[in-house]
């Protein structure tokens, strides 16, 4: 992580019983810009043969969540998070790593995924370019995801876009 910027601290949570690391950690950078750079550059870089998932912390993510969340349907079972990241990452920065839905018991793919962008422009570009295209020999559909707390309402509404623009304007003035 030092390649991305000055590191202030590192925390690797350990299991209370075995004292072994739990497979994830937290890195604090000197500036938010360094942390954002680390997310962009270090995400999916392999460490000991496994790709790392790099995200901003949940607290930081809450302030970035603008509602540009997409649903990708009719996915082939061979599609994984890395392929989605490589495919959909070309349209703009993502707020968090793409997530392929899997059955909790069997671990089998459920045929859909979610991608969250940092801007509506990136989400709109992804929808325009990818909806109806073929990914791993299956035609996929890409659209704004349904909101969790509002029945039948999708992300990407005019009101949500206005709120996001206002939030970005307020962030610049701070």
Short mmCIF file of N, CA and C in Angstrom, two decimals:
data_model
loop_
_atom_site.label_atom_id
_atom_site.label_comp_id
_atom_site.label_asym_id
_atom_site.label_seq_id
_atom_site.Cartn_x
_atom_site.Cartn_y
_atom_site.Cartn_z
N UNK A 1 0.80 -1.19 0.00
CA UNK A 1 0.00 0.00 0.00
C UNK A 1 0.85 1.27 0.00
N UNK A 2 2.09 1.15 0.39
CA UNK A 2 2.98 2.30 0.43
C UNK A 2 3.14 2.90 -0.96
N UNK A 3 2.96 2.09 -2.01
CA UNK A 3 3.09 2.59 -3.37
C UNK A 3 2.01 3.62 -3.69
N UNK A 4 0.87 3.56 -3.00
CA UNK A 4 -0.25 4.47 -3.28
C UNK A 4 -0.11 5.80 -2.57
N UNK A 5 0.62 5.82 -1.44
CA UNK A 5 0.77 7.06 -0.69
C UNK A 5 1.23 6.79 0.72
N UNK A 6 1.50 7.85 1.48
CA UNK A 6 1.99 7.68 2.86
C UNK A 6 0.94 6.99 3.75
N UNK A 7 1.36 5.91 4.40
CA UNK A 7 0.47 5.14 5.27
C UNK A 7 0.64 5.62 6.71
N UNK A 8 -0.50 5.91 7.35
CA UNK A 8 -0.50 6.35 8.74
C UNK A 8 -0.58 5.16 9.68
N UNK A 9 -1.42 4.17 9.32
CA UNK A 9 -1.58 3.01 10.18
C UNK A 9 -2.17 1.83 9.44
N UNK A 10 -1.95 0.62 9.98
CA UNK A 10 -2.48 -0.61 9.42
C UNK A 10 -3.07 -1.43 10.56
N UNK A 11 -4.25 -2.02 10.32
CA UNK A 11 -4.88 -2.87 11.34
C UNK A 11 -5.32 -4.17 10.67
N UNK A 12 -4.82 -5.30 11.16
CA UNK A 12 -5.21 -6.62 10.67
C UNK A 12 -5.95 -7.34 11.80
N UNK A 13 -7.28 -7.38 11.76
CA UNK A 13 -8.03 -8.05 12.84
C UNK A 13 -7.66 -9.53 12.94
N UNK A 14 -7.59 -10.02 14.18
CA UNK A 14 -7.25 -11.42 14.43
C UNK A 14 -8.39 -12.13 15.11
N UNK A 15 -8.47 -13.43 14.86
CA UNK A 15 -9.45 -14.28 15.54
C UNK A 15 -9.10 -14.33 17.02
N UNK A 16 -10.10 -14.18 17.87
CA UNK A 16 -9.84 -14.14 19.31
C UNK A 16 -9.32 -15.45 19.88
N UNK A 17 -9.71 -16.54 19.26
CA UNK A 17 -9.31 -17.85 19.78
C UNK A 17 -7.96 -18.28 19.20
N UNK A 18 -7.85 -18.28 17.87
CA UNK A 18 -6.65 -18.81 17.22
C UNK A 18 -5.55 -17.77 17.05
N UNK A 19 -5.89 -16.50 17.19
CA UNK A 19 -4.95 -15.39 16.99
C UNK A 19 -4.40 -15.32 15.56
N UNK A 20 -5.08 -15.96 14.61
CA UNK A 20 -4.67 -15.85 13.21
C UNK A 20 -5.46 -14.72 12.55
N UNK A 21 -4.86 -14.12 11.52
CA UNK A 21 -5.55 -13.02 10.83
C UNK A 21 -6.79 -13.55 10.14
N UNK A 22 -7.77 -12.66 9.93
CA UNK A 22 -9.06 -13.07 9.37
C UNK A 22 -9.16 -12.89 7.86
N UNK A 23 -8.08 -12.51 7.21
CA UNK A 23 -8.09 -12.41 5.75
C UNK A 23 -8.44 -11.03 5.22
N UNK A 24 -8.52 -10.03 6.10
CA UNK A 24 -8.77 -8.67 5.64
C UNK A 24 -8.07 -7.70 6.58
N UNK A 25 -8.00 -6.46 6.17
CA UNK A 25 -7.35 -5.47 7.01
C UNK A 25 -7.76 -4.06 6.63
N UNK A 26 -7.28 -3.11 7.41
CA UNK A 26 -7.58 -1.70 7.19
C UNK A 26 -6.28 -0.92 7.09
N UNK A 27 -6.22 -0.02 6.13
CA UNK A 27 -5.05 0.82 5.94
C UNK A 27 -5.52 2.27 6.00
N UNK A 28 -4.86 3.07 6.83
CA UNK A 28 -5.18 4.49 6.92
C UNK A 28 -4.10 5.28 6.21
N UNK A 29 -4.52 6.10 5.26
CA UNK A 29 -3.58 6.93 4.51
C UNK A 29 -3.57 8.34 5.08
N UNK A 30 -2.53 9.07 4.72
CA UNK A 30 -2.37 10.43 5.22
C UNK A 30 -3.47 11.36 4.69
N UNK A 31 -3.85 11.18 3.42
CA UNK A 31 -4.90 12.02 2.85
C UNK A 31 -5.96 11.15 2.18
N UNK A 32 -7.15 11.72 2.01
CA UNK A 32 -8.22 11.01 1.33
C UNK A 32 -7.87 10.76 -0.13
N UNK A 33 -7.15 11.67 -0.73
CA UNK A 33 -6.73 11.51 -2.13
C UNK A 33 -5.83 10.27 -2.28
N UNK A 34 -4.95 10.05 -1.31
CA UNK A 34 -4.09 8.86 -1.34
C UNK A 34 -4.92 7.60 -1.23
N UNK A 35 -5.93 7.63 -0.36
CA UNK A 35 -6.80 6.46 -0.18
C UNK A 35 -7.58 6.17 -1.46
N UNK A 36 -8.11 7.21 -2.10
CA UNK A 36 -8.84 7.02 -3.36
C UNK A 36 -7.92 6.49 -4.45
N UNK A 37 -6.69 6.97 -4.47
CA UNK A 37 -5.72 6.48 -5.45
C UNK A 37 -5.43 4.99 -5.20
N UNK A 38 -5.31 4.60 -3.94
CA UNK A 38 -5.07 3.20 -3.60
C UNK A 38 -6.21 2.32 -4.09
N UNK A 39 -7.45 2.79 -3.94
CA UNK A 39 -8.60 2.02 -4.41
C UNK A 39 -8.53 1.84 -5.91
N UNK A 40 -8.19 2.89 -6.63
CA UNK A 40 -8.14 2.80 -8.09
C UNK A 40 -6.98 1.94 -8.59
N UNK A 41 -5.82 2.06 -7.95
CA UNK A 41 -4.63 1.40 -8.46
C UNK A 41 -4.45 -0.02 -7.92
N UNK A 42 -4.74 -0.22 -6.65
CA UNK A 42 -4.43 -1.51 -6.01
C UNK A 42 -5.57 -2.53 -6.08
N UNK A 43 -6.77 -2.11 -6.44
CA UNK A 43 -7.91 -3.03 -6.48
C UNK A 43 -7.66 -4.14 -7.49
N UNK A 44 -7.86 -5.37 -7.07
CA UNK A 44 -7.71 -6.59 -7.87
C UNK A 44 -6.26 -6.94 -8.21
N UNK A 45 -5.30 -6.27 -7.60
CA UNK A 45 -3.90 -6.67 -7.74
C UNK A 45 -3.71 -7.95 -6.93
N UNK A 46 -3.00 -8.92 -7.48
CA UNK A 46 -2.85 -10.20 -6.80
C UNK A 46 -1.79 -10.13 -5.70
N UNK A 47 -2.12 -10.68 -4.56
CA UNK A 47 -1.22 -10.79 -3.43
C UNK A 47 -1.24 -12.26 -3.02
N UNK A 48 -0.12 -12.92 -3.08
CA UNK A 48 -0.01 -14.35 -2.81
C UNK A 48 -1.00 -15.15 -3.65
N UNK A 49 -1.17 -14.76 -4.92
CA UNK A 49 -2.01 -15.50 -5.86
C UNK A 49 -3.49 -15.19 -5.79
N UNK A 50 -3.93 -14.32 -4.88
CA UNK A 50 -5.34 -13.99 -4.77
C UNK A 50 -5.53 -12.49 -5.00
N UNK A 51 -6.56 -12.11 -5.79
CA UNK A 51 -6.78 -10.68 -6.02
C UNK A 51 -7.29 -9.98 -4.76
N UNK A 52 -6.72 -8.82 -4.46
CA UNK A 52 -7.15 -8.04 -3.29
C UNK A 52 -8.37 -7.20 -3.68
N UNK A 53 -9.32 -7.10 -2.77
CA UNK A 53 -10.47 -6.21 -2.93
C UNK A 53 -10.20 -4.98 -2.09
N UNK A 54 -10.06 -3.86 -2.74
CA UNK A 54 -9.75 -2.62 -2.05
C UNK A 54 -10.96 -1.69 -2.15
N UNK A 55 -11.48 -1.27 -1.01
CA UNK A 55 -12.62 -0.36 -0.94
C UNK A 55 -12.34 0.71 0.09
N UNK A 56 -13.07 1.81 -0.01
CA UNK A 56 -13.06 2.80 1.06
C UNK A 56 -13.81 2.18 2.24
N UNK A 57 -13.55 2.65 3.44
CA UNK A 57 -14.25 2.10 4.60
C UNK A 57 -15.74 2.39 4.50
N UNK A 58 -16.54 1.64 5.22
CA UNK A 58 -18.00 1.78 5.16
C UNK A 58 -18.42 3.20 5.53
N UNK A 59 -17.75 3.81 6.49
CA UNK A 59 -18.09 5.17 6.90
C UNK A 59 -17.86 6.14 5.75
N UNK A 60 -16.74 6.00 5.06
CA UNK A 60 -16.45 6.86 3.91
C UNK A 60 -17.41 6.58 2.76
N UNK A 61 -17.77 5.31 2.59
CA UNK A 61 -18.64 4.92 1.50
C UNK A 61 -20.03 5.52 1.65
N UNK A 62 -20.51 5.65 2.88
CA UNK A 62 -21.83 6.22 3.11
C UNK A 62 -21.92 7.63 2.54
N UNK A 63 -20.86 8.40 2.66
CA UNK A 63 -20.88 9.76 2.13
C UNK A 63 -20.76 9.76 0.62
N UNK A 64 -20.23 8.69 0.04
CA UNK A 64 -20.06 8.63 -1.41
C UNK A 64 -21.25 8.00 -2.13
N UNK A 65 -22.14 7.34 -1.40
CA UNK A 65 -23.24 6.60 -2.02
C UNK A 65 -24.23 7.57 -2.64
N UNK A 66 -24.21 7.67 -3.96
CA UNK A 66 -25.07 8.62 -4.63
C UNK A 66 -26.21 7.93 -5.36
N UNK A 67 -26.30 6.63 -5.32
CA UNK A 67 -27.41 5.93 -5.94
C UNK A 67 -27.17 5.46 -7.36
N UNK A 68 -25.96 5.56 -7.85
CA UNK A 68 -25.65 5.11 -9.21
C UNK A 68 -25.35 3.61 -9.17
N UNK A 69 -26.33 2.84 -8.71
CA UNK A 69 -26.16 1.38 -8.53
C UNK A 69 -26.90 0.65 -9.65
N UNK A 70 -26.17 -0.23 -10.34
CA UNK A 70 -26.73 -0.96 -11.46
C UNK A 70 -26.97 -2.42 -11.12
N UNK A 71 -27.99 -2.98 -11.76
CA UNK A 71 -28.29 -4.41 -11.69
C UNK A 71 -27.87 -5.00 -13.02
N UNK A 72 -27.07 -6.06 -12.99
CA UNK A 72 -26.66 -6.76 -14.21
C UNK A 72 -27.29 -8.14 -14.15
N UNK A 73 -28.18 -8.44 -15.06
CA UNK A 73 -28.92 -9.70 -15.04
C UNK A 73 -28.56 -10.62 -16.18
N UNK A 74 -28.99 -11.88 -16.04
CA UNK A 74 -28.78 -12.94 -17.02
C UNK A 74 -27.29 -13.25 -17.22
N UNK A 75 -26.54 -13.28 -16.12
CA UNK A 75 -25.11 -13.55 -16.20
C UNK A 75 -24.84 -15.05 -16.29
N UNK A 76 -23.84 -15.39 -17.04
CA UNK A 76 -23.35 -16.76 -17.13
C UNK A 76 -22.73 -17.15 -15.79
N UNK A 77 -22.88 -18.40 -15.36
CA UNK A 77 -22.32 -18.81 -14.07
C UNK A 77 -20.80 -18.69 -13.96
N UNK A 78 -20.12 -18.58 -15.09
CA UNK A 78 -18.65 -18.47 -15.05
C UNK A 78 -18.18 -17.05 -14.76
N UNK A 79 -19.07 -16.08 -14.79
CA UNK A 79 -18.71 -14.67 -14.55
C UNK A 79 -18.37 -14.49 -13.08
N UNK A 80 -17.25 -13.82 -12.80
CA UNK A 80 -16.87 -13.55 -11.41
C UNK A 80 -16.70 -12.04 -11.20
N UNK A 81 -16.42 -11.65 -9.95
CA UNK A 81 -16.29 -10.25 -9.60
C UNK A 81 -15.19 -9.56 -10.40
N UNK A 82 -14.08 -10.26 -10.62
CA UNK A 82 -12.94 -9.67 -11.35
C UNK A 82 -13.31 -9.35 -12.78
N UNK A 83 -14.01 -10.26 -13.46
CA UNK A 83 -14.41 -10.01 -14.85
C UNK A 83 -15.37 -8.82 -14.91
N UNK A 84 -16.29 -8.74 -13.95
CA UNK A 84 -17.19 -7.59 -13.91
C UNK A 84 -16.42 -6.30 -13.68
N UNK A 85 -15.45 -6.34 -12.78
CA UNK A 85 -14.64 -5.15 -12.51
C UNK A 85 -13.90 -4.72 -13.77
N UNK A 86 -13.29 -5.68 -14.46
CA UNK A 86 -12.54 -5.36 -15.67
C UNK A 86 -13.46 -4.83 -16.78
N UNK A 87 -14.66 -5.38 -16.89
CA UNK A 87 -15.59 -4.99 -17.94
C UNK A 87 -16.25 -3.65 -17.64
N UNK A 88 -16.80 -3.51 -16.44
CA UNK A 88 -17.58 -2.31 -16.12
C UNK A 88 -16.72 -1.18 -15.57
N UNK A 89 -15.49 -1.46 -15.17
CA UNK A 89 -14.60 -0.42 -14.66
C UNK A 89 -14.16 0.56 -15.73
N UNK A 90 -14.34 0.22 -16.98
CA UNK A 90 -13.94 1.11 -18.07
C UNK A 90 -14.85 2.33 -18.19
N UNK A 91 -16.02 2.30 -17.57
CA UNK A 91 -16.99 3.39 -17.72
C UNK A 91 -16.82 4.49 -16.68
N UNK A 92 -16.04 4.21 -15.64
CA UNK A 92 -15.82 5.22 -14.61
C UNK A 92 -15.48 4.59 -13.28
N UNK A 93 -15.08 5.42 -12.31
CA UNK A 93 -14.70 4.89 -10.99
C UNK A 93 -15.90 4.29 -10.26
N UNK A 94 -15.65 3.21 -9.57
CA UNK A 94 -16.69 2.52 -8.81
C UNK A 94 -16.58 2.87 -7.33
N UNK A 95 -17.72 2.93 -6.67
CA UNK A 95 -17.75 3.21 -5.24
C UNK A 95 -17.30 1.99 -4.46
N UNK A 96 -17.68 0.82 -4.94
CA UNK A 96 -17.26 -0.43 -4.31
C UNK A 96 -17.10 -1.50 -5.37
N UNK A 97 -16.50 -2.59 -4.98
CA UNK A 97 -16.24 -3.71 -5.86
C UNK A 97 -17.55 -4.31 -6.39
N UNK A 98 -17.61 -4.69 -7.68
CA UNK A 98 -18.81 -5.38 -8.18
C UNK A 98 -19.05 -6.66 -7.38
N UNK A 99 -20.30 -7.04 -7.26
CA UNK A 99 -20.63 -8.21 -6.45
C UNK A 99 -21.56 -9.13 -7.22
N UNK A 100 -21.08 -10.36 -7.52
CA UNK A 100 -21.91 -11.40 -8.13
C UNK A 100 -22.67 -12.11 -7.02
N UNK A 101 -23.97 -12.20 -7.18
CA UNK A 101 -24.78 -12.89 -6.16
C UNK A 101 -24.54 -14.39 -6.24
N UNK A 102 -24.35 -15.01 -5.08
CA UNK A 102 -24.11 -16.45 -5.01
C UNK A 102 -25.04 -17.07 -3.97
N UNK A 103 -25.41 -18.32 -4.20
CA UNK A 103 -26.21 -19.06 -3.23
C UNK A 103 -25.38 -19.27 -1.97
N UNK A 104 -25.95 -18.98 -0.81
CA UNK A 104 -25.19 -19.07 0.44
C UNK A 104 -24.80 -20.49 0.80
N UNK A 105 -25.61 -21.46 0.41
CA UNK A 105 -25.32 -22.86 0.76
C UNK A 105 -24.35 -23.50 -0.22
N UNK A 106 -24.70 -23.44 -1.51
CA UNK A 106 -23.89 -24.14 -2.52
C UNK A 106 -22.74 -23.30 -3.06
N UNK A 107 -22.87 -21.98 -2.99
CA UNK A 107 -21.84 -21.11 -3.55
C UNK A 107 -21.98 -20.91 -5.05
N UNK A 108 -23.02 -21.49 -5.65
CA UNK A 108 -23.24 -21.36 -7.09
C UNK A 108 -23.73 -19.95 -7.43
N UNK A 109 -23.35 -19.48 -8.62
CA UNK A 109 -23.77 -18.16 -9.08
C UNK A 109 -25.28 -18.14 -9.27
N UNK A 110 -25.90 -17.01 -8.94
CA UNK A 110 -27.35 -16.85 -9.07
C UNK A 110 -27.74 -16.14 -10.35
N UNK A 111 -26.74 -15.71 -11.16
CA UNK A 111 -27.04 -15.13 -12.46
C UNK A 111 -27.24 -13.64 -12.50
N UNK A 112 -26.92 -12.94 -11.40
CA UNK A 112 -27.01 -11.49 -11.42
C UNK A 112 -25.94 -10.89 -10.54
N UNK A 113 -25.73 -9.57 -10.71
CA UNK A 113 -24.69 -8.87 -9.96
C UNK A 113 -25.08 -7.41 -9.81
N UNK A 114 -24.31 -6.70 -8.96
CA UNK A 114 -24.53 -5.28 -8.75
C UNK A 114 -23.20 -4.54 -8.93
N UNK A 115 -23.29 -3.36 -9.54
CA UNK A 115 -22.13 -2.49 -9.74
C UNK A 115 -22.55 -1.09 -9.28
N UNK A 116 -21.74 -0.45 -8.44
CA UNK A 116 -22.04 0.89 -7.95
C UNK A 116 -20.97 1.87 -8.42
N UNK A 117 -21.41 2.88 -9.16
CA UNK A 117 -20.50 3.88 -9.69
C UNK A 117 -20.46 5.14 -8.83
N UNK A 118 -19.41 5.91 -8.99
CA UNK A 118 -19.25 7.16 -8.26
C UNK A 118 -20.03 8.30 -8.91
N UNK A 119 -20.54 8.10 -10.12
CA UNK A 119 -21.32 9.15 -10.78
C UNK A 119 -22.41 8.53 -11.64
N UNK A 120 -23.46 9.31 -11.84
CA UNK A 120 -24.55 8.85 -12.71
C UNK A 120 -24.11 8.81 -14.17
N UNK A 121 -23.17 9.67 -14.52
CA UNK A 121 -22.68 9.68 -15.90
C UNK A 121 -22.02 8.34 -16.25
N UNK A 122 -21.23 7.82 -15.33
CA UNK A 122 -20.57 6.53 -15.56
C UNK A 122 -21.61 5.41 -15.64
N UNK A 123 -22.61 5.45 -14.75
CA UNK A 123 -23.66 4.44 -14.77
C UNK A 123 -24.45 4.49 -16.07
N UNK A 124 -24.79 5.71 -16.51
CA UNK A 124 -25.53 5.87 -17.77
C UNK A 124 -24.72 5.34 -18.95
N UNK A 125 -23.42 5.60 -18.95
CA UNK A 125 -22.55 5.11 -20.04
C UNK A 125 -22.51 3.59 -20.04
N UNK A 126 -22.45 2.99 -18.86
CA UNK A 126 -22.43 1.53 -18.76
C UNK A 126 -23.74 0.92 -19.27
N UNK A 127 -24.85 1.53 -18.90
CA UNK A 127 -26.15 1.03 -19.37
C UNK A 127 -26.22 1.13 -20.89
N UNK A 128 -25.86 2.29 -21.42
CA UNK A 128 -25.95 2.52 -22.86
C UNK A 128 -25.06 1.55 -23.64
N UNK A 129 -23.85 1.31 -23.13
CA UNK A 129 -22.90 0.47 -23.87
C UNK A 129 -23.13 -1.03 -23.66
N UNK A 130 -23.60 -1.44 -22.47
CA UNK A 130 -23.60 -2.86 -22.15
C UNK A 130 -24.98 -3.54 -22.17
N UNK A 131 -26.05 -2.80 -22.06
CA UNK A 131 -27.37 -3.43 -22.05
C UNK A 131 -27.63 -4.12 -23.38
N UNK A 132 -27.93 -5.41 -23.33
CA UNK A 132 -28.18 -6.20 -24.53
C UNK A 132 -26.94 -6.80 -25.16
N UNK A 133 -25.76 -6.50 -24.61
CA UNK A 133 -24.52 -7.06 -25.15
C UNK A 133 -24.30 -8.48 -24.63
N UNK A 134 -23.36 -9.17 -25.22
CA UNK A 134 -23.05 -10.54 -24.81
C UNK A 134 -21.81 -10.55 -23.93
N UNK A 135 -21.91 -11.25 -22.81
CA UNK A 135 -20.78 -11.43 -21.90
C UNK A 135 -20.72 -12.92 -21.60
N UNK A 136 -19.62 -13.57 -21.97
CA UNK A 136 -19.46 -15.03 -21.82
C UNK A 136 -20.61 -15.77 -22.52
N UNK A 137 -20.91 -15.35 -23.75
CA UNK A 137 -21.89 -15.99 -24.62
C UNK A 137 -23.33 -15.92 -24.12
N UNK A 138 -23.64 -14.99 -23.21
CA UNK A 138 -25.02 -14.77 -22.78
C UNK A 138 -25.34 -13.29 -22.89
N UNK A 139 -26.52 -13.00 -23.43
CA UNK A 139 -26.95 -11.61 -23.55
C UNK A 139 -27.36 -11.10 -22.17
N UNK A 140 -26.72 -10.03 -21.73
CA UNK A 140 -26.98 -9.50 -20.39
C UNK A 140 -27.92 -8.30 -20.46
N UNK A 141 -28.60 -8.03 -19.34
CA UNK A 141 -29.36 -6.78 -19.25
C UNK A 141 -28.77 -5.96 -18.12
N UNK A 142 -28.67 -4.66 -18.38
CA UNK A 142 -28.06 -3.72 -17.44
C UNK A 142 -29.05 -2.58 -17.23
N UNK A 143 -29.41 -2.34 -15.97
CA UNK A 143 -30.35 -1.28 -15.64
C UNK A 143 -30.11 -0.81 -14.21
N UNK A 144 -30.71 0.31 -13.86
CA UNK A 144 -30.58 0.77 -12.49
C UNK A 144 -31.25 -0.23 -11.56
N UNK A 145 -30.61 -0.49 -10.42
CA UNK A 145 -31.13 -1.45 -9.44
C UNK A 145 -32.32 -0.85 -8.70
N UNK A 146 -33.17 -1.73 -8.17
CA UNK A 146 -34.26 -1.29 -7.31
C UNK A 146 -33.69 -0.84 -5.98
N UNK A 147 -34.29 0.20 -5.40
CA UNK A 147 -33.88 0.66 -4.08
C UNK A 147 -34.36 -0.34 -3.04
N UNK A 148 -33.56 -0.53 -2.00
CA UNK A 148 -33.93 -1.48 -0.94
C UNK A 148 -35.14 -1.01 -0.15
N UNK A 149 -35.18 0.28 0.15
CA UNK A 149 -36.21 0.78 1.06
C UNK A 149 -37.45 1.34 0.37
N UNK A 150 -37.48 1.38 -0.94
CA UNK A 150 -38.63 1.91 -1.67
C UNK A 150 -39.12 0.86 -2.66
N UNK A 151 -40.36 0.43 -2.47
CA UNK A 151 -40.90 -0.65 -3.31
C UNK A 151 -41.11 -0.18 -4.74
N UNK A 152 -40.50 -0.89 -5.66
CA UNK A 152 -40.68 -0.62 -7.07
C UNK A 152 -39.94 0.58 -7.62
N UNK A 153 -39.23 1.31 -6.79
CA UNK A 153 -38.51 2.50 -7.24
C UNK A 153 -37.05 2.13 -7.53
N UNK A 154 -36.56 2.62 -8.65
CA UNK A 154 -35.18 2.32 -9.04
C UNK A 154 -34.26 3.49 -8.72
N UNK A 155 -32.96 3.17 -8.60
CA UNK A 155 -31.94 4.21 -8.49
C UNK A 155 -31.89 4.97 -9.81
N UNK A 156 -31.30 6.17 -9.79
CA UNK A 156 -31.11 6.93 -11.01
C UNK A 156 -32.22 7.92 -11.32
N UNK A 157 -33.12 8.15 -10.38
CA UNK A 157 -34.22 9.09 -10.61
C UNK A 157 -33.69 10.53 -10.69
N UNK A 158 -34.52 11.42 -11.21
CA UNK A 158 -34.14 12.83 -11.33
C UNK A 158 -33.87 13.43 -9.95
N UNK A 159 -34.69 13.06 -8.96
CA UNK A 159 -34.49 13.58 -7.60
C UNK A 159 -33.16 13.12 -7.03
N UNK A 160 -32.82 11.87 -7.25
CA UNK A 160 -31.56 11.33 -6.75
C UNK A 160 -30.36 12.02 -7.42
N UNK A 161 -30.48 12.29 -8.69
CA UNK A 161 -29.42 12.98 -9.42
C UNK A 161 -29.24 14.40 -8.89
N UNK A 162 -30.33 15.06 -8.59
CA UNK A 162 -30.27 16.42 -8.05
C UNK A 162 -29.61 16.42 -6.67
N UNK A 163 -29.98 15.45 -5.83
CA UNK A 163 -29.37 15.34 -4.50
C UNK A 163 -27.87 15.06 -4.61
N UNK A 164 -27.49 14.19 -5.54
CA UNK A 164 -26.07 13.87 -5.72
C UNK A 164 -25.29 15.09 -6.19
N UNK A 165 -25.86 15.85 -7.11
CA UNK A 165 -25.19 17.06 -7.60
C UNK A 165 -25.03 18.07 -6.47
N UNK A 166 -26.06 18.20 -5.65
CA UNK A 166 -25.99 19.13 -4.52
C UNK A 166 -24.94 18.68 -3.51
N UNK A 167 -24.88 17.38 -3.25
CA UNK A 167 -23.89 16.84 -2.30
C UNK A 167 -22.48 17.07 -2.81
N UNK A 168 -22.25 16.86 -4.10
CA UNK A 168 -20.91 17.10 -4.66
C UNK A 168 -20.56 18.58 -4.59
N UNK A 169 -21.53 19.44 -4.83
CA UNK A 169 -21.29 20.89 -4.75
C UNK A 169 -20.93 21.27 -3.32
N UNK A 170 -21.61 20.69 -2.32
CA UNK A 170 -21.33 20.98 -0.93
C UNK A 170 -19.96 20.46 -0.52
N UNK A 171 -19.55 19.31 -1.05
CA UNK A 171 -18.24 18.74 -0.74
C UNK A 171 -17.12 19.66 -1.25
N UNK A 172 -17.33 20.29 -2.38
CA UNK A 172 -16.31 21.17 -2.96
C UNK A 172 -16.16 22.46 -2.16
N UNK A 173 -17.24 22.90 -1.52
CA UNK A 173 -17.18 24.16 -0.79
C UNK A 173 -16.60 23.98 0.62
N UNK A 174 -16.47 22.76 1.10
CA UNK A 174 -15.95 22.54 2.45
C UNK A 174 -14.49 22.77 2.56
#
